[in-house]
Structure formats: C-alpha cells, structure tokens
GROMACS .gro file of C-alpha atoms in nm:
model
  401
    1MET     CA    1   8.107   7.946  10.248
    2LYS     CA    2   8.372   7.862   9.993
    3TYR     CA    3   8.740   7.924  10.074
    4TYR     CA    4   9.031   7.904   9.832
    5LEU     CA    5   9.391   8.026   9.810
    6LYS     CA    6   9.554   8.234   9.543
    7HIS     CA    7   9.840   8.475   9.477
    8ALA     CA    8   9.767   8.846   9.493
    9PRO     CA    9   9.717   8.988   9.141
   10LYS     CA   10   9.917   9.294   9.045
   11ALA     CA   11   9.628   9.534   9.096
   12LEU     CA   12   9.565   9.397   9.444
   13THR     CA   13   9.933   9.421   9.531
   14LEU     CA   14   9.902   9.794   9.465
   15CYS     CA   15   9.642   9.803   9.740
   16LEU     CA   16   9.851   9.731  10.048
   17LEU     CA   17   9.623   9.719  10.343
   18ALA     CA   18   9.756   9.996  10.561
   19ALA     CA   19  10.037   9.861  10.775
   20THR     CA   20  10.276   9.714  10.519
   21ALA     CA   21  10.308   9.639  10.151
   22MET     CA   22  10.101   9.329  10.085
   23PRO     CA   23  10.338   9.031  10.045
   24ALA     CA   24  10.310   8.852   9.712
   25ASN     CA   25  10.281   8.514   9.883
   26ALA     CA   26  10.017   8.612  10.139
   27VAL     CA   27   9.718   8.379  10.165
   28PHE     CA   28   9.381   8.530  10.071
   29ILE     CA   29   9.033   8.404  10.145
   30ASP     CA   30   8.743   8.534   9.933
   31THR     CA   31   8.400   8.522  10.095
   32PRO     CA   32   8.139   8.591   9.826
   33ALA     CA   33   7.868   8.440  10.043
   34VAL     CA   34   7.916   8.716  10.300
   35ARG     CA   35   7.927   9.008  10.061
   36ASP     CA   36   8.065   9.067   9.714
   37GLY     CA   37   8.405   9.231   9.724
   38LYS     CA   38   8.495   9.109  10.072
   39ARG     CA   39   8.845   8.965  10.111
   40PHE     CA   40   9.049   8.840  10.406
   41GLY     CA   41   9.423   8.778  10.413
   42ILE     CA   42   9.697   8.650  10.640
   43PHE     CA   43  10.074   8.668  10.626
   44VAL     CA   44  10.308   8.479  10.864
   45SER     CA   45  10.687   8.497  10.873
   46VAL     CA   46  10.965   8.339  11.083
   47GLU     CA   47  11.337   8.364  11.006
   48PRO     CA   48  11.573   8.152  11.222
   49THR     CA   49  11.937   8.245  11.156
   50LEU     CA   50  12.273   8.098  11.247
   51THR     CA   51  12.507   8.393  11.302
   52THR     CA   52  12.852   8.486  11.425
   53THR     CA   53  12.996   8.832  11.490
   54SER     CA   54  13.354   8.952  11.516
   55ASN     CA   55  13.423   9.288  11.683
   56LYS     CA   56  13.768   9.445  11.689
   57PHE     CA   57  13.855   9.782  11.847
   58SER     CA   58  14.169   9.997  11.829
   59TYR     CA   59  14.241  10.317  12.022
   60THR     CA   60  14.459  10.507  11.775
   61TYR     CA   61  14.487  10.852  11.935
   62GLY     CA   62  14.747  10.729  12.183
   63ASP     CA   63  14.681  10.962  12.480
   64PRO     CA   64  14.671  10.757  12.806
   65SER     CA   65  14.456  11.024  12.975
   66ILE     CA   66  14.147  10.864  12.822
   67TYR     CA   67  14.187  10.595  13.090
   68GLY     CA   68  14.187  10.852  13.368
   69ALA     CA   69  14.452  11.044  13.567
   70ASN     CA   70  14.660  10.729  13.614
   71GLY     CA   71  14.634  10.604  13.255
   72THR     CA   72  14.940  10.425  13.116
   73VAL     CA   73  15.095  10.343  12.779
   74GLU     CA   74  15.037   9.976  12.858
   75GLN     CA   75  14.664  10.042  12.856
   76VAL     CA   76  14.698  10.212  12.518
   77LEU     CA   77  14.885   9.912  12.375
   78ALA     CA   78  14.631   9.672  12.521
   79ASP     CA   79  14.360   9.847  12.318
   80GLN     CA   80  14.524   9.782  11.981
   81ASP     CA   81  14.324   9.528  11.780
   82ARG     CA   82  14.129   9.434  12.093
   83LYS     CA   83  13.874   9.160  12.028
   84ASP     CA   84  13.536   9.224  12.188
   85SER     CA   85  13.356   8.908  12.075
   86ASP     CA   86  13.396   8.533  12.117
   87GLU     CA   87  13.308   8.468  11.748
   88GLN     CA   88  13.089   8.171  11.836
   89TYR     CA   89  12.797   8.067  11.614
   90ARG     CA   90  12.458   8.125  11.771
   91LEU     CA   91  12.102   8.061  11.660
   92ASP     CA   92  11.923   8.396  11.644
   93ASN     CA   93  11.566   8.498  11.573
   94VAL     CA   94  11.432   8.179  11.733
   95GLY     CA   95  11.196   8.388  11.946
   96TYR     CA   96  11.108   8.621  11.660
   97GLY     CA   97  10.805   8.603  11.434
   98LEU     CA   98  10.522   8.808  11.295
   99VAL     CA   99  10.169   8.755  11.176
  100GLU     CA  100   9.957   9.006  10.988
  101PHE     CA  101   9.584   8.993  10.921
  102TYR     CA  102   9.418   9.182  10.637
  103THR     CA  103   9.063   9.256  10.541
  104GLN     CA  104   8.924   9.455  10.252
  105GLN     CA  105   8.579   9.557  10.137
  106LYS     CA  106   8.482   9.722   9.809
  107LEU     CA  107   8.256  10.020   9.884
  108THR     CA  108   8.189  10.121   9.524
  109LYS     CA  109   8.332  10.028   9.186
  110LYS     CA  110   8.601  10.295   9.235
  111MET     CA  111   8.661  10.283   9.610
  112SER     CA  112   8.754  10.019   9.868
  113LEU     CA  113   8.831  10.021  10.240
  114GLY     CA  114   9.087   9.797  10.405
  115GLY     CA  115   9.241   9.736  10.744
  116SER     CA  116   9.521   9.530  10.897
  117VAL     CA  117   9.671   9.428  11.229
  118LEU     CA  118  10.033   9.313  11.259
  119ILE     CA  119  10.155   9.134  11.571
  120GLN     CA  120  10.529   9.098  11.624
  121ALA     CA  121  10.712   8.885  11.879
  122ASN     CA  122  11.075   8.964  11.961
  123PRO     CA  123  11.270   8.871  12.277
  124ASP     CA  124  11.478   9.189  12.242
  125SER     CA  125  11.287   9.456  12.432
  126LEU     CA  126  11.461   9.736  12.241
  127THR     CA  127  11.332   9.613  11.906
  128ASN     CA  128  11.005   9.455  12.012
  129PHE     CA  129  10.740   9.697  11.893
  130GLY     CA  130  10.443   9.474  11.970
  131ALA     CA  131  10.149   9.536  11.738
  132TYR     CA  132  10.053   9.780  11.463
  133TRP     CA  133   9.717   9.858  11.313
  134GLY     CA  134   9.621  10.055  11.008
  135THR     CA  135   9.330  10.139  10.784
  136ARG     CA  136   9.340  10.241  10.420
  137LEU     CA  137   9.103  10.394  10.168
  138ASP     CA  138   9.189  10.310   9.807
  139PHE     CA  139   9.069  10.493   9.497
  140GLY     CA  140   9.019  10.312   9.168
  141SER     CA  141   8.912   9.956   9.098
  142TRP     CA  142   9.190   9.822   9.322
  143GLY     CA  143   9.376  10.134   9.433
  144GLU     CA  144   9.542  10.224   9.104
  145LEU     CA  145   9.447  10.594   9.142
  146GLY     CA  146   9.584  10.641   9.492
  147SER     CA  147   9.516  10.590   9.859
  148ILE     CA  148   9.492  10.748  10.205
  149THR     CA  149   9.634  10.549  10.498
  150LEU     CA  150   9.599  10.606  10.871
  151GLY     CA  151   9.837  10.410  11.095
  152GLY     CA  152  10.096  10.152  11.002
  153ARG     CA  153  10.470  10.112  11.044
  154ASN     CA  154  10.605  10.357  10.785
  155ASN     CA  155  10.505  10.662  10.588
  156GLY     CA  156  10.509  10.506  10.243
  157LEU     CA  157  10.760  10.745  10.085
  158SER     CA  158  10.969  10.450   9.954
  159VAL     CA  159  11.258  10.665   9.829
  160GLY     CA  160  11.550  10.434   9.910
  161GLN     CA  161  11.617  10.175   9.639
  162THR     CA  162  11.909   9.974   9.783
  163GLY     CA  163  11.745   9.853  10.104
  164ILE     CA  164  12.059   9.943  10.304
  165ASN     CA  165  11.930  10.084  10.635
  166MET     CA  166  12.233  10.301  10.714
  167LEU     CA  167  12.171  10.509  10.400
  168ASN     CA  168  11.822  10.619  10.502
  169THR     CA  169  11.814  10.987  10.603
  170LEU     CA  170  11.436  11.035  10.610
  171ASN     CA  171  11.220  11.009  10.920
  172ASP     CA  172  10.998  10.727  10.799
  173SER     CA  173  10.869  10.543  11.105
  174GLY     CA  174  10.595  10.616  11.355
  175PHE     CA  175  10.216  10.647  11.358
  176ASN     CA  176  10.113  10.864  11.065
  177ILE     CA  177   9.857  10.958  10.805
  178ASN     CA  178   9.983  10.944  10.448
  179GLY     CA  179   9.847  10.986  10.099
  180ARG     CA  180   9.957  10.852   9.765
  181TYR     CA  181   9.852  10.963   9.416
  182THR     CA  182   9.913  10.725   9.125
  183GLY     CA  183   9.665  10.857   8.869
  184ILE     CA  184   9.941  10.954   8.624
  185PRO     CA  185  10.097  10.647   8.460
  186ASP     CA  186  10.437  10.548   8.607
  187LEU     CA  187  10.436  10.845   8.851
  188THR     CA  188  10.382  10.814   9.228
  189LEU     CA  189  10.342  11.123   9.448
  190SER     CA  190  10.337  11.072   9.826
  191ALA     CA  191  10.304  11.286  10.139
  192TYR     CA  192  10.268  11.212  10.511
  193HIS     CA  193  10.222  11.365  10.853
  194MET     CA  194  10.363  11.168  11.146
  195PHE     CA  195  10.222  11.210  11.494
  196SER     CA  196  10.428  11.176  11.812
  197GLN     CA  197  10.629  10.852  11.813
  198SER     CA  198  10.529  10.790  12.172
  199ALA     CA  199  10.237  10.868  12.399
  200ASP     CA  200  10.503  11.024  12.622
  201VAL     CA  201  10.687  11.279  12.406
  202ARG     CA  202  10.970  11.284  12.662
  203ASN     CA  203  11.066  10.929  12.565
  204ARG     CA  204  11.430  10.937  12.447
  205ARG     CA  205  11.414  10.580  12.316
  206THR     CA  206  11.191  10.682  12.023
  207GLY     CA  207  11.414  10.975  11.927
  208GLY     CA  208  11.190  11.232  12.088
  209TRP     CA  209  11.019  11.357  11.770
  210HIS     CA  210  10.692  11.537  11.836
  211ASP     CA  211  10.583  11.533  11.472
  212SER     CA  212  10.715  11.503  11.119
  213ASP     CA  213  10.609  11.580  10.761
  214GLY     CA  214  10.746  11.462  10.429
  215VAL     CA  215  10.691  11.435  10.055
  216SER     CA  216  10.830  11.220   9.775
  217ALA     CA  217  10.803  11.166   9.400
  218LYS     CA  218  10.891  10.848   9.212
  219TYR     CA  219  10.888  10.784   8.838
  220GLN     CA  220  10.937  10.450   8.665
  221PHE     CA  221  11.054  10.415   8.305
  222ASN     CA  222  10.916  10.092   8.161
  223LEU     CA  223  11.131  10.034   7.854
  224ALA     CA  224  11.061   9.666   7.784
  225PRO     CA  225  10.992   9.346   7.979
  226ARG     CA  226  11.260   9.316   8.251
  227LYS     CA  227  11.413   9.644   8.134
  228ASN     CA  228  11.316   9.943   8.347
  229ALA     CA  229  11.450  10.228   8.557
  230THR     CA  230  11.320  10.416   8.863
  231ILE     CA  231  11.408  10.761   8.998
  232ALA     CA  232  11.288  10.871   9.343
  233LEU     CA  233  11.328  11.195   9.542
  234GLY     CA  234  11.209  11.272   9.895
  235ALA     CA  235  11.235  11.514  10.187
  236SER     CA  236  11.118  11.519  10.549
  237ARG     CA  237  11.101  11.775  10.830
  238SER     CA  238  11.079  11.681  11.198
  239SER     CA  239  11.025  11.869  11.524
  240GLY     CA  240  11.153  11.746  11.860
  241HIS     CA  241  11.248  11.876  12.206
  242HIS     CA  242  11.352  12.237  12.268
  243LEU     CA  243  11.381  12.230  12.649
  244PRO     CA  244  11.742  12.236  12.784
  245PHE     CA  245  11.691  11.909  12.975
  246TYR     CA  246  11.666  11.716  12.645
  247TRP     CA  247  12.015  11.803  12.529
  248ASP     CA  248  12.079  11.460  12.369
  249THR     CA  249  11.774  11.455  12.139
  250ALA     CA  250  11.738  11.681  11.836
  251ALA     CA  251  11.513  11.988  11.857
  252ARG     CA  252  11.450  11.979  11.482
  253GLY     CA  253  11.567  11.790  11.181
  254LYS     CA  254  11.557  11.782  10.802
  255GLY     CA  255  11.626  11.494  10.567
  256TYR     CA  256  11.675  11.466  10.193
  257MET     CA  257  11.718  11.153   9.984
  258ALA     CA  258  11.747  11.040   9.623
  259GLY     CA  259  11.726  10.685   9.489
  260PHE     CA  260  11.786  10.521   9.153
  261LYS     CA  261  11.729  10.167   9.030
  262ALA     CA  262  11.772  10.008   8.689
  263GLN     CA  263  11.701   9.652   8.575
  264TYR     CA  264  11.841   9.491   8.261
  265ASN     CA  265  11.723   9.133   8.234
  266ASP     CA  266  11.886   8.940   8.522
  267LEU     CA  267  12.094   9.234   8.648
  268THR     CA  268  11.965   9.508   8.879
  269PHE     CA  269  12.163   9.811   8.994
  270ALA     CA  270  12.046  10.045   9.272
  271ALA     CA  271  12.198  10.354   9.433
  272ASP     CA  272  12.098  10.592   9.714
  273TYR     CA  273  12.221  10.933   9.831
  274GLY     CA  274  12.104  11.118  10.140
  275LYS     CA  275  12.161  11.417  10.368
  276LYS     CA  276  12.032  11.478  10.719
  277GLU     CA  277  12.053  11.789  10.939
  278GLN     CA  278  11.991  11.767  11.314
  279ARG     CA  279  11.976  12.079  11.530
  280PHE     CA  280  12.006  12.039  11.908
  281ASN     CA  281  11.923  12.290  12.180
  282GLY     CA  282  12.290  12.388  12.224
  283ARG     CA  283  12.339  12.296  12.587
  284TYR     CA  284  12.607  12.042  12.495
  285ILE     CA  285  12.557  11.985  12.121
  286ASP     CA  286  12.472  12.230  11.843
  287ASP     CA  287  12.448  12.060  11.504
  288ILE     CA  288  12.508  11.714  11.357
  289ASP     CA  289  12.506  11.679  10.978
  290THR     CA  290  12.504  11.343  10.800
  291LYS     CA  291  12.577  11.239  10.442
  292THR     CA  292  12.523  10.891  10.304
  293TYR     CA  293  12.564  10.714   9.974
  294GLY     CA  294  12.580  10.356   9.854
  295ALA     CA  295  12.499  10.105   9.583
  296LYS     CA  296  12.377   9.749   9.544
  297ILE     CA  297  12.394   9.503   9.254
  298ASP     CA  298  12.158   9.205   9.235
  299TYR     CA  299  12.205   8.922   8.988
  300GLU     CA  300  11.950   8.650   8.918
  301ILE     CA  301  12.155   8.341   8.840
  302THR     CA  302  11.840   8.132   8.800
  303PRO     CA  303  11.476   8.216   8.877
  304ARG     CA  304  11.531   8.057   9.221
  305LEU     CA  305  11.890   8.161   9.294
  306THR     CA  306  11.991   8.527   9.341
  307THR     CA  307  12.302   8.697   9.473
  308ASN     CA  308  12.399   9.054   9.558
  309ILE     CA  309  12.689   9.276   9.653
  310SER     CA  310  12.656   9.614   9.823
  311TYR     CA  311  12.847   9.910   9.960
  312GLY     CA  312  12.734  10.187  10.193
  313HIS     CA  313  12.908  10.496  10.331
  314LYS     CA  314  12.796  10.723  10.612
  315LYS     CA  315  12.972  11.034  10.740
  316THR     CA  316  12.864  11.259  11.027
  317LYS     CA  317  13.003  11.599  11.130
  318ASN     CA  318  12.948  11.746  11.475
  319SER     CA  319  13.016  12.118  11.516
  320LYS     CA  320  13.041  12.094  11.898
  321PRO     CA  321  13.093  11.738  12.025
  322ILE     CA  322  13.072  11.640  12.390
  323ASP     CA  323  13.402  11.602  12.575
  324PHE     CA  324  13.489  11.236  12.515
  325ALA     CA  325  13.589  11.196  12.880
  326PHE     CA  326  13.220  11.234  12.960
  327TRP     CA  327  13.149  10.921  12.753
  328ARG     CA  328  13.462  10.722  12.845
  329ASP     CA  329  13.270  10.405  12.934
  330GLU     CA  330  13.063  10.421  12.617
  331LEU     CA  331  13.373  10.466  12.404
  332ARG     CA  332  13.530  10.150  12.543
  333ALA     CA  333  13.210   9.943  12.524
  334PRO     CA  334  13.235   9.615  12.329
  335SER     CA  335  13.010   9.725  12.042
  336SER     CA  336  12.979  10.040  11.837
  337ASN     CA  337  12.680  10.268  11.895
  338ALA     CA  338  12.653  10.513  11.607
  339ASN     CA  339  12.397  10.733  11.786
  340ILE     CA  340  12.641  10.793  12.072
  341GLU     CA  341  12.957  10.821  11.862
  342GLU     CA  342  12.813  11.094  11.641
  343LYS     CA  343  12.761  11.304  11.956
  344LEU     CA  344  13.110  11.231  12.088
  345PHE     CA  345  13.334  11.308  11.792
  346ASN     CA  346  13.395  11.579  11.537
  347GLN     CA  347  13.358  11.322  11.260
  348VAL     CA  348  13.248  10.962  11.228
  349LYS     CA  349  13.307  10.771  10.904
  350GLN     CA  350  13.148  10.434  10.844
  351ASP     CA  351  13.189  10.197  10.549
  352ARG     CA  352  12.981   9.883  10.503
  353TYR     CA  353  13.053   9.604  10.252
  354GLY     CA  354  12.802   9.326  10.194
  355LEU     CA  355  12.762   9.000  10.004
  356GLY     CA  356  12.446   8.792  10.002
  357VAL     CA  357  12.282   8.492   9.837
  358ASN     CA  358  11.926   8.359   9.847
  359TYR     CA  359  11.783   8.032   9.716
  360GLN     CA  360  11.409   7.971   9.697
  361ILE     CA  361  11.338   7.604   9.767
  362TYR     CA  362  10.963   7.641   9.744
  363LYS     CA  363  10.709   7.921   9.740
  364GLY     CA  364  10.740   8.089  10.080
  365PHE     CA  365  11.046   7.886  10.183
  366SER     CA  366  11.402   7.996  10.109
  367VAL     CA  367  11.752   7.967  10.252
  368ASN     CA  368  11.997   8.255  10.257
  369GLY     CA  369  12.345   8.361  10.360
  370SER     CA  370  12.522   8.693  10.400
  371VAL     CA  371  12.856   8.843  10.497
  372ASN     CA  372  12.870   9.208  10.609
  373SER     CA  373  13.184   9.399  10.705
  374THR     CA  374  13.147   9.738  10.876
  375LYS     CA  375  13.443   9.967  10.944
  376THR     CA  376  13.398  10.273  11.165
  377ARG     CA  377  13.654  10.551  11.222
  378ASN     CA  378  13.609  10.824  11.483
  379TYR     CA  379  13.788  11.160  11.463
  380VAL     CA  380  13.857  11.444  11.704
  381ALA     CA  381  13.993  11.785  11.597
  382GLU     CA  382  14.354  11.659  11.610
  383GLY     CA  383  14.294  11.349  11.398
  384GLU     CA  384  14.180  10.988  11.421
  385PHE     CA  385  14.080  10.880  11.771
  386SER     CA  386  13.967  10.518  11.734
  387LYS     CA  387  13.846  10.259  11.486
  388ARG     CA  388  13.621   9.956  11.495
  389GLU     CA  389  13.588   9.660  11.262
  390ARG     CA  390  13.282   9.437  11.271
  391LEU     CA  391  13.220   9.124  11.065
  392ASP     CA  392  12.879   8.954  11.059
  393VAL     CA  393  12.826   8.613  10.899
  394ASN     CA  394  12.469   8.481  10.874
  395VAL     CA  395  12.318   8.159  10.741
  396GLY     CA  396  11.944   8.126  10.774
  397ALA     CA  397  11.605   8.025  10.643
  398SER     CA  398  11.285   8.217  10.580
  399PHE     CA  399  10.940   8.064  10.615
  400SER     CA  400  10.642   8.273  10.513
  401PHE     CA  401  10.293   8.229  10.378
   0.00000   0.00000   0.00000
C-alpha cells in the first residue's frame, strides 16, 4: 500500500467530514490499493499559551446595604477599583489538545460518504467536551452541490464573519442534523435541527435546550483575485424548559444574525450584528433581550505575518431582574459571569477591544500574541450599579498538522 501526504485541494476542502471544517493543513493518506476513492485523514492541534489577566471591580451604586444589614461606607470605598487578580504570567493550555480522524469513500461519481471522530483533552471540566463523531453525505464530485451531516460540533450555519464569540446570537452548538445546498454558484443555503444538548434534558450546564432549528443564506461576490465580499443572514429558534422549577433557564428563544466580510488585496474587513430573545417561565425572570454588533480588520503585512484589530459590543435588557441581594455573593465574585449578570440587572453593557498578531514560521507552526480589553457595566433601574474591567494578554504558539 502506498502512502503519501498532500494538502487538501479546494474541492476537497468543501467536503468537510462531518464534525468540523477540514483544516487546510490536515494530513491525508490515499489508499488506492484498498479501493478507489478511499481517503483517510488526521488533524492534530496543541496551543500552549503564556497568559496574564487583570481584573478590576468597582461598586458604583454606593448603597452599603448590598453588604448586608450592617454594611458600611468603608466597605463601599474598599470596593472602588478593587483588584481581583495577581496579574502573574501563567502557562495555559498545557493540558489541552485535540486530534481528529477522517475517512471518506466515493460511492458514485456524484456522491461520497465520510465520517470523523474528534477527541479533545482539556483539564477544565467545564469546557472539556470529550469526543465528537459525525457522518456526512456529499453530493457532487467532491461535495460542490451540497451535503447532509449527522452529528458534529456545530450546525454549519456559519453566519458570523468576525469570529468574535460574544457577538454570536444563534444557537449553533449541540448534536444535530444539518443540510447545505451549494448548487447555485456563490450561494450557500443551510438548515439544521438540533437534538437535546444532553441525554438529561434537566441539565442546566448545557443551557437546558430541548431542541433547536435554524436556517441561513450566504452569498459571495467574487470580483477579482483577492477582491471579494460576503453577505450572510441567519435565524434560529430554540425550545427549553417550561416547568417552574427551571426558572433560571430559558423556556424558548429566538436568534437573528447578519454578517458581512470584504477583502481588498491584503486588507479584510468584517462586521456582525445580532439579536437574541429569551423567554423564561416567569417565576423570577420574564424576558431577556440581547443586541450585539462588532467589527474586525485583518491586514496581511507579509504572506506569513498578519495582524488584526477588533471591537465588539453586547447589551442585554431584563424586564424583571432578580433582586440583586439574592445574588450578593455572585456579584462580588472575582470574575464577571455574563450569564448571571444578565439575570441580575436591568441592563448589562459590555465592550471588548482586541489587538492580535500571528506569524507563521512553518506550515502548521505559528506564534501569536493578543491583547483583549473587556469593560462591563451593570445597571439597575436607578442607574449604574457596578463596573468591571478585564485585560487579557496572551503570547503563544500553535502546532498543527
């Protein structure tokens, strides 16, 4: 049997094998001796990062009663520009890594079947999702007409163009079946149905969604080499818990999002806008509405060296927040938790500023650095209640093949 390595051609890149988009630098092994059209692939990634974080909190409302019946002004003053971090550099992601295996078999000249398994290792139990599997049926010589995917990590809507997570308002994670039609040049139509995000639908950690559906449309204008523009629109609908006991998870939700990206030679501009509506069962919370928008500019200084700047804004409105005394300990915790704060306050405003640089030393090996500043302001009916400032500085390396 003859083995050899190669980059994925463009047509094959269109045919992501179920779980994730196929990385351009994945290693492929063709096995013509086994059967024509058979292909295996593997992708491995580790990203050690040296990072430091600065957290600063200020209680701006000024009412000592937040500290209890015996609260004092001294406690209020002590919580002005309070530092909640030691600002030491630490090596992160040492215990993190992932490996993904692909296989694909051509069934006919116009149809192929693929499958993949991704295994992730992460020492953080809250973000360690273990393993994913997926299978995909592609239509066309190498999937250029469309596909149907069962399983995987996301629903394939791909509406957001900036890559800024806080701007995403669509429910796009969880085990699902999704379809994509690409038979019309430059147009991609997608739809998905997501099954329960957990075998136990009472699990709060996964957000409690029982099911979700969504659609998207994306059109790319190819004007000239390295001159193009993309417009994307998407919407999702989700159903969750309705029983009174699950007062802190949404009973239903809707999300809408629009994305735009334009490239002109070495310069790329991207922007996203989104809205999300969450309806709770009303025991303690009624409605939480979210609006997001942001932009990112990438500049290719050389083919190996790229840099970017970004900005993101997120604003939530709560028509009936929980009494903040109920969450006193959470409010004074060292780090901000947006999922809790949006349930506590009438309004939460968050602004994120980012700067990043990446240098590719060799194929599959690059070094990178980033600085991200996030400012969060919380409001009650009478005005501003508190604010947080977080600064993250990261210097790292990425190894993948």
